[in-house]
CSV table of C-alpha atoms in Angstrom, one decimal:
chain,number,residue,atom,x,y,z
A,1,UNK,CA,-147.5,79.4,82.1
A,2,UNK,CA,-149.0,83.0,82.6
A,3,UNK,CA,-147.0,83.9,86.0
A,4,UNK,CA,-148.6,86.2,88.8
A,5,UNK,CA,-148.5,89.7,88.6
A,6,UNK,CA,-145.5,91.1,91.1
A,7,UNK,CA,-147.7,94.6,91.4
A,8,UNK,CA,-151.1,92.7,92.3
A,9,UNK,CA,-152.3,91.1,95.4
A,10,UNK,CA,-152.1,87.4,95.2
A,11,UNK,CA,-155.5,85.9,96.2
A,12,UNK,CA,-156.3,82.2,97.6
A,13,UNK,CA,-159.8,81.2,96.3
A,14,UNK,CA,-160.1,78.3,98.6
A,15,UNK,CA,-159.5,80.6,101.7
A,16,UNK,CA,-161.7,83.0,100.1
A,17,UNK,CA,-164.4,80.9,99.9
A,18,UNK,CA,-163.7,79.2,103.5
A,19,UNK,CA,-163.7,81.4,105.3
A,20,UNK,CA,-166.2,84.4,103.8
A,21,UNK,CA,-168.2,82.3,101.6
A,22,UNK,CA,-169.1,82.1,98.0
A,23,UNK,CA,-170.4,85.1,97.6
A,24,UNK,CA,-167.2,86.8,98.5
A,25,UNK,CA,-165.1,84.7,95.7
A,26,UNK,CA,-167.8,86.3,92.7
A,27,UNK,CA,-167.9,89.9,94.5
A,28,UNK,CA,-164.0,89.3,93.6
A,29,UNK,CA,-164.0,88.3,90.6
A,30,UNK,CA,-166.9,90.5,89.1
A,31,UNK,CA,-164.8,93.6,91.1
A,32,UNK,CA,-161.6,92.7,89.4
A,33,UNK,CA,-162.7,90.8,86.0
A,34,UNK,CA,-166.1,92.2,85.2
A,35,UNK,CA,-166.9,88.3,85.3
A,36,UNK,CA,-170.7,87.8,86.5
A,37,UNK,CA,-171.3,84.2,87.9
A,38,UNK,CA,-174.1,82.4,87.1
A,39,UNK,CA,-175.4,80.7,90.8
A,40,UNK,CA,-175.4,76.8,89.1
A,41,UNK,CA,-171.9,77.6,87.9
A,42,UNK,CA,-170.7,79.4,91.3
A,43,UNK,CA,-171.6,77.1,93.4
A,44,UNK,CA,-170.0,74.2,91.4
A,45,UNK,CA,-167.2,75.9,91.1
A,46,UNK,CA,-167.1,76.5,95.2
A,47,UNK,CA,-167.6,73.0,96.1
A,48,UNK,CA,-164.4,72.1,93.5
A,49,UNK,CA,-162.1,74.4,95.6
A,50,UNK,CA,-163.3,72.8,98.8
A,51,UNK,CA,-163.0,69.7,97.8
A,52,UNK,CA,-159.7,69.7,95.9
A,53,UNK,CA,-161.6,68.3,92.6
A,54,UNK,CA,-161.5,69.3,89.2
A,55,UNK,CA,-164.7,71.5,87.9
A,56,UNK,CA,-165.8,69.7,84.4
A,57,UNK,CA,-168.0,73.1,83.4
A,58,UNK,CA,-170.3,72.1,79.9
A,59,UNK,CA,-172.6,74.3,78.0
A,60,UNK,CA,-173.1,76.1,74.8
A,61,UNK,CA,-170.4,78.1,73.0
A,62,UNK,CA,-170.1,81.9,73.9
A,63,UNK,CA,-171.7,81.3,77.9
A,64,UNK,CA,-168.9,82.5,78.9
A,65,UNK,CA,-167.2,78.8,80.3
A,66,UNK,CA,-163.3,79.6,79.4
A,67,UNK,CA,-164.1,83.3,80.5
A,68,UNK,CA,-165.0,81.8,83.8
A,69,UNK,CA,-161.7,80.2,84.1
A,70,UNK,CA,-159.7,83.2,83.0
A,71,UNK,CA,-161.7,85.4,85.0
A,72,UNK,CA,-160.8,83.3,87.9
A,73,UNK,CA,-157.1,83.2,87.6
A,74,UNK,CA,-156.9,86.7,86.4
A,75,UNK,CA,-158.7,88.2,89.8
A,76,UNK,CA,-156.5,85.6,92.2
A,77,UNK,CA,-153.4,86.5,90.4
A,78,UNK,CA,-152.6,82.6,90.4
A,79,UNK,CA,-150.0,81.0,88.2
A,80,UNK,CA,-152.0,80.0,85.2
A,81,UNK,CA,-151.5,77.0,83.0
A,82,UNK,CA,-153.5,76.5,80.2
A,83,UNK,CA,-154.0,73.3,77.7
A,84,UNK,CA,-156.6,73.5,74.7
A,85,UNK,CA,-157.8,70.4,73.8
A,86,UNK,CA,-157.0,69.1,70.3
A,87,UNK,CA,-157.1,65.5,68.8
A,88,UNK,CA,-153.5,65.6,67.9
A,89,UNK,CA,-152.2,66.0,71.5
A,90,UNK,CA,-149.8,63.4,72.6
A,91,UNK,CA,-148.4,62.2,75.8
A,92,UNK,CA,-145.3,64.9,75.2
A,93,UNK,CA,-147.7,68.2,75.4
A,94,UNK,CA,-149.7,66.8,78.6
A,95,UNK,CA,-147.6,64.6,80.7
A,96,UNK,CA,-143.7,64.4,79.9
A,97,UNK,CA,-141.2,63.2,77.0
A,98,UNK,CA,-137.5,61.9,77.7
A,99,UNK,CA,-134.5,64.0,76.4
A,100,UNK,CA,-133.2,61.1,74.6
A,101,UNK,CA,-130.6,63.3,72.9
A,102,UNK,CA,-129.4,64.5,75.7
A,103,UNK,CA,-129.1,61.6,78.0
A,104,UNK,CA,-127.1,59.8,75.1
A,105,UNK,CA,-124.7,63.0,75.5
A,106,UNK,CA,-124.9,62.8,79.3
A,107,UNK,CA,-123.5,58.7,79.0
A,108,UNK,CA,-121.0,59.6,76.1
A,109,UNK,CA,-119.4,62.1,78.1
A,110,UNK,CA,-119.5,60.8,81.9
A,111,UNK,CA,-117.4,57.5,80.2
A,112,UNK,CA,-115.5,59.2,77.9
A,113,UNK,CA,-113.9,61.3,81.0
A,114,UNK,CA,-113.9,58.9,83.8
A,115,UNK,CA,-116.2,60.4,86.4
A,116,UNK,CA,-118.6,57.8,85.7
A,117,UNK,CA,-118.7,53.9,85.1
A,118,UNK,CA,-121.3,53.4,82.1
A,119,UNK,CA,-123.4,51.6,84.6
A,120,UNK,CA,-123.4,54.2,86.3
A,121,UNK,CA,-124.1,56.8,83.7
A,122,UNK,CA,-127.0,54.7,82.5
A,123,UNK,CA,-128.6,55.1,85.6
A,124,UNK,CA,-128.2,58.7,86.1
A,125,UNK,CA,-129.4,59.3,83.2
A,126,UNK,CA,-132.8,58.8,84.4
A,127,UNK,CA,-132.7,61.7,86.3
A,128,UNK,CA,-135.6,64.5,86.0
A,129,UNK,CA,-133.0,66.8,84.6
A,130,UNK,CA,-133.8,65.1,81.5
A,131,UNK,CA,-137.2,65.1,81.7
A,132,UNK,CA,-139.3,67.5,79.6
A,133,UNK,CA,-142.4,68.3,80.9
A,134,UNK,CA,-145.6,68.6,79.2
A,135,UNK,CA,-148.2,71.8,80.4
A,136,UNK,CA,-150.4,70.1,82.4
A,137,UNK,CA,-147.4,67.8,85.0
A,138,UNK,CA,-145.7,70.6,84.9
A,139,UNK,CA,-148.2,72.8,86.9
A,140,UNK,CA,-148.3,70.0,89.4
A,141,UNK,CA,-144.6,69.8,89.4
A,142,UNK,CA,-144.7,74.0,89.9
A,143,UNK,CA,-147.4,73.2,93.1
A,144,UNK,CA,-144.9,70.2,94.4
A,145,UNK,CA,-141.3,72.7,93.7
A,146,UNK,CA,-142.9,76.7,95.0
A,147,UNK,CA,-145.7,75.5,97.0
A,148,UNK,CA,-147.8,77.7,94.8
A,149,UNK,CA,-150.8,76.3,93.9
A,150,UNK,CA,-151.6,77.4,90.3
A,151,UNK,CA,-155.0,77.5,88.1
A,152,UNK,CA,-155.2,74.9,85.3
A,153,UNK,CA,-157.2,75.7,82.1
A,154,UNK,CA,-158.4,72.7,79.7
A,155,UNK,CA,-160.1,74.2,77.2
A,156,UNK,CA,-162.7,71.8,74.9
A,157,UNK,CA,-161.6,68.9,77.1
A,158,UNK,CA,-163.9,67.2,74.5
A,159,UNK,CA,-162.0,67.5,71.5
A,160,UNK,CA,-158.9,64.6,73.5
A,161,UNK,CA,-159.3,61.3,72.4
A,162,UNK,CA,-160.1,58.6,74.8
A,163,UNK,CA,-156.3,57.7,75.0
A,164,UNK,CA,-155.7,61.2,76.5
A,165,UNK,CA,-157.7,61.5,78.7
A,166,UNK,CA,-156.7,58.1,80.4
A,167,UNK,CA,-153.7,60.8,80.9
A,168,UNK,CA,-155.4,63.0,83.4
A,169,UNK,CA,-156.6,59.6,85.9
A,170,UNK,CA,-153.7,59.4,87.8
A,171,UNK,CA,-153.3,63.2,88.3
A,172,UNK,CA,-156.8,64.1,89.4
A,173,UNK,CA,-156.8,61.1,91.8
A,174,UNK,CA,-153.2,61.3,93.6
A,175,UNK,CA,-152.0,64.7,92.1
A,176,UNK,CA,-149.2,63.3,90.4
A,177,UNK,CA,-148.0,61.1,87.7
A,178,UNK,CA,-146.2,58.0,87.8
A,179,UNK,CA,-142.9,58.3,85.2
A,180,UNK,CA,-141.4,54.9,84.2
A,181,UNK,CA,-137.6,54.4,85.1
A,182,UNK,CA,-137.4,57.8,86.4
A,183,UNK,CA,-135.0,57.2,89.6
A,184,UNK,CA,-136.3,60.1,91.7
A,185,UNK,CA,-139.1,60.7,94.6
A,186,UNK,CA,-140.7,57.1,93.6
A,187,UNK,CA,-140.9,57.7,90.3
A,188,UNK,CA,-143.1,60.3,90.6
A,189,UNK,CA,-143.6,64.1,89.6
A,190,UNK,CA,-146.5,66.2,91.2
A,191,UNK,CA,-147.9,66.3,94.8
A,192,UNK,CA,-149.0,63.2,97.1
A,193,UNK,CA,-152.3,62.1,97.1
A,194,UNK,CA,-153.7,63.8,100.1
A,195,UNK,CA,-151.6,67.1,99.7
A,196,UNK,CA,-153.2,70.0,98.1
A,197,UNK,CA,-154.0,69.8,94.4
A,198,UNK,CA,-154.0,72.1,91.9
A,199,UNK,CA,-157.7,74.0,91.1
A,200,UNK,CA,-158.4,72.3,87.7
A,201,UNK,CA,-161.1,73.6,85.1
A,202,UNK,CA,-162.2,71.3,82.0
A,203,UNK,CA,-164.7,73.1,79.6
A,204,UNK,CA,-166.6,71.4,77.1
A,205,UNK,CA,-169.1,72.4,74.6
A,206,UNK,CA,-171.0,68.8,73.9
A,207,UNK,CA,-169.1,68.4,70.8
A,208,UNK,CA,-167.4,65.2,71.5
A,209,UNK,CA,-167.6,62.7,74.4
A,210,UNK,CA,-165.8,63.0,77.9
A,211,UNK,CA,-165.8,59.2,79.2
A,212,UNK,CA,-167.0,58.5,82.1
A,213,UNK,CA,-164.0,57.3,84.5
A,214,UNK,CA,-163.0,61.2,83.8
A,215,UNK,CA,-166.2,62.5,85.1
A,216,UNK,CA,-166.1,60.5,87.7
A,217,UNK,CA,-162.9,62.0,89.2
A,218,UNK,CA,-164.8,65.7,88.7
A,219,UNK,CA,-167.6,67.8,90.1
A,220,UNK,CA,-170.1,68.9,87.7
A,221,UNK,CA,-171.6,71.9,86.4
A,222,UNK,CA,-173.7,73.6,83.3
A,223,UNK,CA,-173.0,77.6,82.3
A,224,UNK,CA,-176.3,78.1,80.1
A,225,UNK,CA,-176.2,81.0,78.0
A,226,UNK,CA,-177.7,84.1,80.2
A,227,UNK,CA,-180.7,85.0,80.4
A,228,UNK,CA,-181.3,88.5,79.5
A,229,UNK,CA,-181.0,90.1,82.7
A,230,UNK,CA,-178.1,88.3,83.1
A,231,UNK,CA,-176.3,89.7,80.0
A,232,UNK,CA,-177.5,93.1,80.6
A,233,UNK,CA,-175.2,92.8,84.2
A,234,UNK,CA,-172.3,91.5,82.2
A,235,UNK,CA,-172.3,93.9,79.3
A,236,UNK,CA,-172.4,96.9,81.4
A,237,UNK,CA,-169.9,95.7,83.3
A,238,UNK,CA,-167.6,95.2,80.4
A,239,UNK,CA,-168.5,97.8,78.6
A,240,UNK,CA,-169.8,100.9,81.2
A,241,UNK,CA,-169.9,103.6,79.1
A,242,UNK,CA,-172.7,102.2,77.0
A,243,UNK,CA,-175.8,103.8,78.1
A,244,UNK,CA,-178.7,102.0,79.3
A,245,UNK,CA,-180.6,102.6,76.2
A,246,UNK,CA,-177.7,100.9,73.7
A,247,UNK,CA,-177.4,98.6,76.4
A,248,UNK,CA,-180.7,97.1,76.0
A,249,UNK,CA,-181.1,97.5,72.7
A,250,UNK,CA,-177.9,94.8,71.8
A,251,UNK,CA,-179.2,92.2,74.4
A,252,UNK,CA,-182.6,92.5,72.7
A,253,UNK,CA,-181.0,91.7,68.9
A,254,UNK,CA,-178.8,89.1,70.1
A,255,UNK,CA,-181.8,87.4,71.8
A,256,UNK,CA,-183.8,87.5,68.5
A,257,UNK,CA,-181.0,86.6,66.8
A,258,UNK,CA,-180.4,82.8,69.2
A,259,UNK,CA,-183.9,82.7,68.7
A,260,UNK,CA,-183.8,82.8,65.0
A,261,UNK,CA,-181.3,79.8,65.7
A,262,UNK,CA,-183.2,77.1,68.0
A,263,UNK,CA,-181.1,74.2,66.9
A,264,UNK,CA,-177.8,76.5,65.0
A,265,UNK,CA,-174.5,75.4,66.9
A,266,UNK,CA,-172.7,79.0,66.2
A,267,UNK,CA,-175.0,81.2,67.9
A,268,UNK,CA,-173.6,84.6,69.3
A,269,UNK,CA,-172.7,84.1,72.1
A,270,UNK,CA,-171.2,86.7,75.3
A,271,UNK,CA,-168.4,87.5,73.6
A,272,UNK,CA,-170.1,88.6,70.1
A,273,UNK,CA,-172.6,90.8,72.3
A,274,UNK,CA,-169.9,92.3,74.1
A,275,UNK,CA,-167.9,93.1,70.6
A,276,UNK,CA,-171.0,94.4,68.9
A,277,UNK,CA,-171.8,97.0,72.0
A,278,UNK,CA,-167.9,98.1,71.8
A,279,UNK,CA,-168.7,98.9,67.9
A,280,UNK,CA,-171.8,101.0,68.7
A,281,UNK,CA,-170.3,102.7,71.9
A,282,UNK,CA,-167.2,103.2,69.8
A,283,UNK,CA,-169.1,104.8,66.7
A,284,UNK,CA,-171.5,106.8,69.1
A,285,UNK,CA,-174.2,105.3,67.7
A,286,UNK,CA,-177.3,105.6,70.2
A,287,UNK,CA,-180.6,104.0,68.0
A,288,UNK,CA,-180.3,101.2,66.0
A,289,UNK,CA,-181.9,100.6,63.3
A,290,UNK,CA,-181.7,97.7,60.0
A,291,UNK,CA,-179.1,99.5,58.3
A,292,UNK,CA,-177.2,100.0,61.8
A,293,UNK,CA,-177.5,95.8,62.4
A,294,UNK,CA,-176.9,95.0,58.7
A,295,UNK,CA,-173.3,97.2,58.7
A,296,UNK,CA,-172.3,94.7,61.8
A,297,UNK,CA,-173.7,91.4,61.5
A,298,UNK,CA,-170.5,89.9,60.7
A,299,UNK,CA,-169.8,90.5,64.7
A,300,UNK,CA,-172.6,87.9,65.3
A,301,UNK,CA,-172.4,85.7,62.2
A,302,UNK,CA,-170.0,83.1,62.5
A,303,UNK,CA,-170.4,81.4,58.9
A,304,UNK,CA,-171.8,81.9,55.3
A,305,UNK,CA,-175.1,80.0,56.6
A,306,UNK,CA,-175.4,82.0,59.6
A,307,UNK,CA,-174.6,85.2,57.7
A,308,UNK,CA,-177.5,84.7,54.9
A,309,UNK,CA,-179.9,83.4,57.6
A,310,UNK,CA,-179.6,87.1,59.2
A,311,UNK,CA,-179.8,88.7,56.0
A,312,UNK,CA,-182.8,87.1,55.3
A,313,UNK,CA,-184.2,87.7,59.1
A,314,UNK,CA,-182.9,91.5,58.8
């Protein structure tokens, strides 16, 4: 968990949006982030806070999906939890694990001095003190315990296997999960069903399949990659010192360069234009010419293929 900053204001993007609107959420978050909302994407996103459901956000890689979500939870100052999605994941690193050394000390030693019957120790040691919580219960266990309510990340959502995300059913819906033999609060860890939830992101880049009873349980959106007035917005305000000129000049080569790419998977996305700009602000350089793109491609080329393909295009 990333905690709040102590020095910043803590912000409630639900509120936010309730009471002044959308527009008042992404004049936040492009004040405090430099994050520029697409209007698809903002609106989504709105009608997830209002509504208490997760946001399942697809689209190509480098539209700036996870930034959206960092963004977000950087300009609230929200507790921040964050998951990325691999096909190794077990039921541990989402949802919970029993310390199964350490409830077999518990019983050894509440028998071996009397305080307990082993009866009695055997049910104790069901207890959530000897639980271990995976990332993703434990932010709704955080939101149950401080009343806080945190920002979840799940990053490539896509790459869980079907098992997984059976995981995440029982959370979206009721905001908790149901832990066999576990002897407190109904077996349960996380918030009832009609309390607030925590605001849950899912990004996915089309790679792999998110099954269907999942997107039920989410509101829907798409961050395409920008258009070019769109980038222009977001690199100057990540990278202001670049002048207008230099500016224009990077969004027009990273355009050719998708271009070159209709069908390529690695295309440069956001965060290559906003590397490459940072290189030519940083070296001063003002007009670019081949030699100028040839000394940096390997900020927009992402593999051997892509890399000759641009040599070749130069």
């Amino acid at each position: 968990m990333i905690p709040p900053d102590p020095n910043r204001s803590v912000i409630d993007p639900r509120r936010l949006v309730r009471e002044h609107g959308r527009q008042a959420l992404a004049d936040l978050v492009a004040r405090e982030s430099g994050y520029i909302f697409q209007k698809r994407p903002l609106k989504d996103l709105c009608q997830s806070l209002l509504s208490g459901m997760p946001l399942l956000a697809e689209g190509e890689r480098g539209g700036g999906k996870t930034e959206m979500v960092d963004a977000l939870a950087y300009s609230c100052n929200r507790p921040y939890f964050e998951l990325q999605g691999m096909d190794d994941l077990t039921l541990k690193d989402i949802l919970f694990e029993w310390d199964e050394q350490g409830q077999n000390n518990f019983v050894v030693q509440a028998v071996a001095s009397n305080k307990l019957t082993l009866g009695e120790a055997r049910e104790r040691q069901w207890g959530k003190e000897f639980l271990s919580l995976g990332e993703i219960l434990k932010a709704y266990d955080y939101l149950a315990t401080h009343s806080i309510v945190p920002i979840i990340k799940l990053d490539e959502f896509e790459k869980l296997p079907q098992v997984c995300q059976a995981f995440f059913y029982q959370l979206f819906t009721d905001g908790h999960a149901s832990i066999p033999r576990l002897t407190e609060n109904n077996g349960h860890i996380g918030v009832d069903k009609n309390d607030e939830k925590p605001i849950v992101i899912l990004t996915s880049n089309n790679q792999h399949v998110v099954h269907a009873p999942l997107r039920s349980r989410c509101i829907y959106t798409r961050v395409q990659l920008p258009t070019d007035l769109e980038e222009a917005r977001i690199l100057h305000s990540r990278v202001p010192l670049a002048s207008v000129s230099l500016l224009t000049q990077v969004v027009k080569i990273v355009r050719y360069i998708r271009v070159m790419m209709p069908t390529g998977r690695d295309k440069p996305g956001l965060r290559e234009s906003i590397a490459l700009l940072n290189a030519f602000v940083g070296e001063r350089v003002e007009i670019i010419d081949a030699e100028r793109i040839d000394d940096h491609l390997g900020f927009v080329a992402r593999n051997a293929e892509v890399l000759r393909n641009l040599e070749l295009g130069l």
